[in-house]
Amino acid sequence: KKKFKDINEFKQWWEKSKKNDQNSILDSIPFTFPAYLEANKIQKKVASVGFEYKNELESIKKIYEETKELELEIKTNNKNKIKEELGDLIFATLDVSRKLKLDPELILKNANKKFSKRWKKLEKFAKKKNLNLNNISMKKYNVLWQKTKK
């Protein structure tokens, strides 16, 4: 796998590779798009020629597959493979959002908002009980987290 020193080196490589490979249906997708939008465009293009799961449930199965592959690489502590498999997992989740016709940016924004709201509630619970967040076990965090969901 090629590693780039900076964005200019990447741009040069990209332009050269485009000249060498002008026959791909993916050639028209700008590399300057945000990654989630680029993924969406890639998925739409390949789906247009039949490379697509039948339904949302089939796409979700791909998420499970990618999760298992990521778990395996985490166990072997192979950093490069971990990055690769995590990327595959994110790509697969974006495919589910595309199939459901849901905007991943809005979904993630809402998830961030939900998490932040719960976290702030957790902080209040901890403060009422005079708990120092730096000294709480994960088990205690989980108890507090469950309280925030009620």
Short mmCIF file of C-alpha atoms in Angstrom, two decimals:
data_model
loop_
_atom_site.label_atom_id
_atom_site.label_comp_id
_atom_site.label_asym_id
_atom_site.label_seq_id
_atom_site.Cartn_x
_atom_site.Cartn_y
_atom_site.Cartn_z
CA LYS A 1 0.00 0.00 0.00
CA LYS A 2 1.22 3.43 -0.94
CA LYS A 3 1.77 6.00 1.81
CA PHE A 4 1.79 9.71 1.02
CA LYS A 5 3.88 12.43 2.62
CA ASP A 6 1.28 15.13 2.02
CA ILE A 7 -1.85 16.01 0.07
CA ASN A 8 0.15 17.25 -2.93
CA GLU A 9 1.87 13.90 -3.34
CA PHE A 10 -1.52 12.23 -3.12
CA LYS A 11 -2.98 14.59 -5.74
CA GLN A 12 -0.10 13.84 -8.13
CA TRP A 13 -0.55 10.11 -7.64
CA TRP A 14 -4.33 10.46 -8.09
CA GLU A 15 -4.01 12.39 -11.37
CA LYS A 16 -1.48 9.88 -12.71
CA SER A 17 -3.65 6.92 -11.72
CA LYS A 18 -6.69 8.55 -13.38
CA LYS A 19 -4.75 8.78 -16.64
CA ASN A 20 -3.84 5.10 -16.40
CA ASP A 21 -7.36 3.98 -15.56
CA GLN A 22 -9.94 5.98 -17.49
CA ASN A 23 -12.34 3.07 -17.92
CA SER A 24 -13.67 2.72 -14.39
CA ILE A 25 -17.20 3.75 -13.46
CA LEU A 26 -15.62 5.30 -10.38
CA ASP A 27 -13.42 7.73 -12.32
CA SER A 28 -15.93 10.58 -12.12
CA ILE A 29 -16.03 10.63 -8.30
CA PRO A 30 -13.91 13.52 -6.98
CA PHE A 31 -11.38 12.47 -4.35
CA THR A 32 -11.97 15.85 -2.70
CA PHE A 33 -15.39 14.79 -1.39
CA PRO A 34 -15.70 14.13 2.34
CA ALA A 35 -15.06 10.42 2.91
CA TYR A 36 -18.67 9.54 3.76
CA LEU A 37 -19.94 11.26 0.61
CA GLU A 38 -17.25 9.58 -1.50
CA ALA A 39 -18.29 6.21 -0.04
CA ASN A 40 -21.92 6.94 -0.88
CA LYS A 41 -21.03 7.81 -4.48
CA ILE A 42 -18.88 4.69 -4.84
CA GLN A 43 -21.68 2.51 -3.45
CA LYS A 44 -24.26 4.09 -5.79
CA LYS A 45 -22.02 3.62 -8.82
CA VAL A 46 -21.30 -0.05 -8.18
CA ALA A 47 -24.95 -0.67 -7.27
CA SER A 48 -25.95 0.76 -10.65
CA VAL A 49 -24.23 -2.19 -12.33
CA GLY A 50 -25.62 -4.79 -9.94
CA PHE A 51 -22.97 -4.96 -7.20
CA GLU A 52 -25.42 -4.55 -4.34
CA TYR A 53 -27.00 -6.50 -1.53
CA LYS A 54 -30.65 -7.44 -2.05
CA ASN A 55 -31.89 -5.53 0.97
CA GLU A 56 -30.97 -3.76 4.20
CA LEU A 57 -30.74 -7.03 6.14
CA GLU A 58 -28.15 -8.39 3.71
CA SER A 59 -26.18 -5.17 4.18
CA ILE A 60 -26.35 -5.59 7.95
CA LYS A 61 -24.90 -9.10 7.60
CA LYS A 62 -21.88 -7.44 5.98
CA ILE A 63 -21.47 -5.29 9.10
CA TYR A 64 -21.32 -8.44 11.25
CA GLU A 65 -18.75 -9.94 8.90
CA GLU A 66 -16.60 -6.82 9.02
CA THR A 67 -16.94 -6.64 12.81
CA LYS A 68 -15.64 -10.20 13.14
CA GLU A 69 -12.71 -9.41 10.85
CA LEU A 70 -11.89 -6.30 12.90
CA GLU A 71 -12.09 -8.28 16.13
CA LEU A 72 -9.66 -10.85 14.74
CA GLU A 73 -7.16 -8.16 13.72
CA ILE A 74 -7.45 -6.46 17.12
CA LYS A 75 -6.58 -9.80 18.75
CA THR A 76 -3.46 -10.07 16.57
CA ASN A 77 -2.68 -6.37 17.20
CA ASN A 78 -1.91 -5.76 13.53
CA LYS A 79 -2.31 -1.96 13.34
CA ASN A 80 -2.41 -1.77 9.53
CA LYS A 81 -5.02 -4.52 9.27
CA ILE A 82 -6.99 -2.96 12.14
CA LYS A 83 -7.19 0.33 10.21
CA GLU A 84 -8.18 -1.53 7.05
CA GLU A 85 -10.91 -3.56 8.75
CA LEU A 86 -12.24 -0.57 10.67
CA GLY A 87 -12.48 1.27 7.36
CA ASP A 88 -14.36 -1.69 5.87
CA LEU A 89 -16.73 -1.66 8.85
CA ILE A 90 -17.44 2.06 8.50
CA PHE A 91 -17.93 1.62 4.75
CA ALA A 92 -20.42 -1.20 5.42
CA THR A 93 -22.41 0.92 7.89
CA LEU A 94 -22.57 3.71 5.33
CA ASP A 95 -23.99 1.21 2.84
CA VAL A 96 -26.82 0.43 5.27
CA SER A 97 -27.64 4.12 5.66
CA ARG A 98 -27.65 4.50 1.87
CA LYS A 99 -29.98 1.53 1.44
CA LEU A 100 -32.31 2.97 4.09
CA LYS A 101 -32.12 6.36 2.33
CA LEU A 102 -30.86 8.03 5.50
CA ASP A 103 -28.20 10.73 5.61
CA PRO A 104 -25.21 9.40 7.61
CA GLU A 105 -24.13 12.96 8.51
CA LEU A 106 -27.49 13.68 10.16
CA ILE A 107 -27.57 10.26 11.80
CA LEU A 108 -24.12 10.77 13.32
CA LYS A 109 -24.98 14.34 14.40
CA ASN A 110 -28.06 12.99 16.20
CA ALA A 111 -26.03 10.20 17.79
CA ASN A 112 -23.48 12.77 19.00
CA LYS A 113 -26.27 14.90 20.45
CA LYS A 114 -27.88 11.88 22.18
CA PHE A 115 -24.54 10.72 23.59
CA SER A 116 -23.62 14.22 24.82
CA LYS A 117 -27.01 14.64 26.52
CA ARG A 118 -26.58 11.32 28.32
CA TRP A 119 -22.98 12.09 29.25
CA LYS A 120 -24.00 15.40 30.83
CA LYS A 121 -26.68 13.58 32.78
CA LEU A 122 -24.08 11.03 33.90
CA GLU A 123 -21.84 13.86 35.10
CA LYS A 124 -24.72 15.25 37.18
CA PHE A 125 -25.38 11.84 38.75
CA ALA A 126 -21.69 11.48 39.57
CA LYS A 127 -21.54 14.97 41.07
CA LYS A 128 -24.58 14.27 43.30
CA LYS A 129 -22.80 11.16 44.61
CA ASN A 130 -19.47 13.01 44.97
CA LEU A 131 -17.80 10.66 42.49
CA ASN A 132 -14.60 11.67 40.72
CA LEU A 133 -14.98 10.69 37.04
CA ASN A 134 -11.26 9.92 36.85
CA ASN A 135 -11.62 7.26 39.53
CA ILE A 136 -14.78 5.46 38.39
CA SER A 137 -14.53 1.89 37.16
CA MET A 138 -16.10 0.92 33.86
CA LYS A 139 -18.60 -1.14 35.83
CA LYS A 140 -19.69 1.97 37.75
CA TYR A 141 -19.78 3.98 34.52
CA ASN A 142 -22.13 1.37 33.06
CA VAL A 143 -24.44 1.62 36.10
CA LEU A 144 -24.55 5.40 35.76
CA TRP A 145 -25.00 5.13 31.99
CA GLN A 146 -28.02 2.87 32.43
CA LYS A 147 -29.53 5.48 34.75
CA THR A 148 -29.16 8.14 32.06
CA LYS A 149 -31.23 6.04 29.67
CA LYS A 150 -34.28 6.14 31.97
#
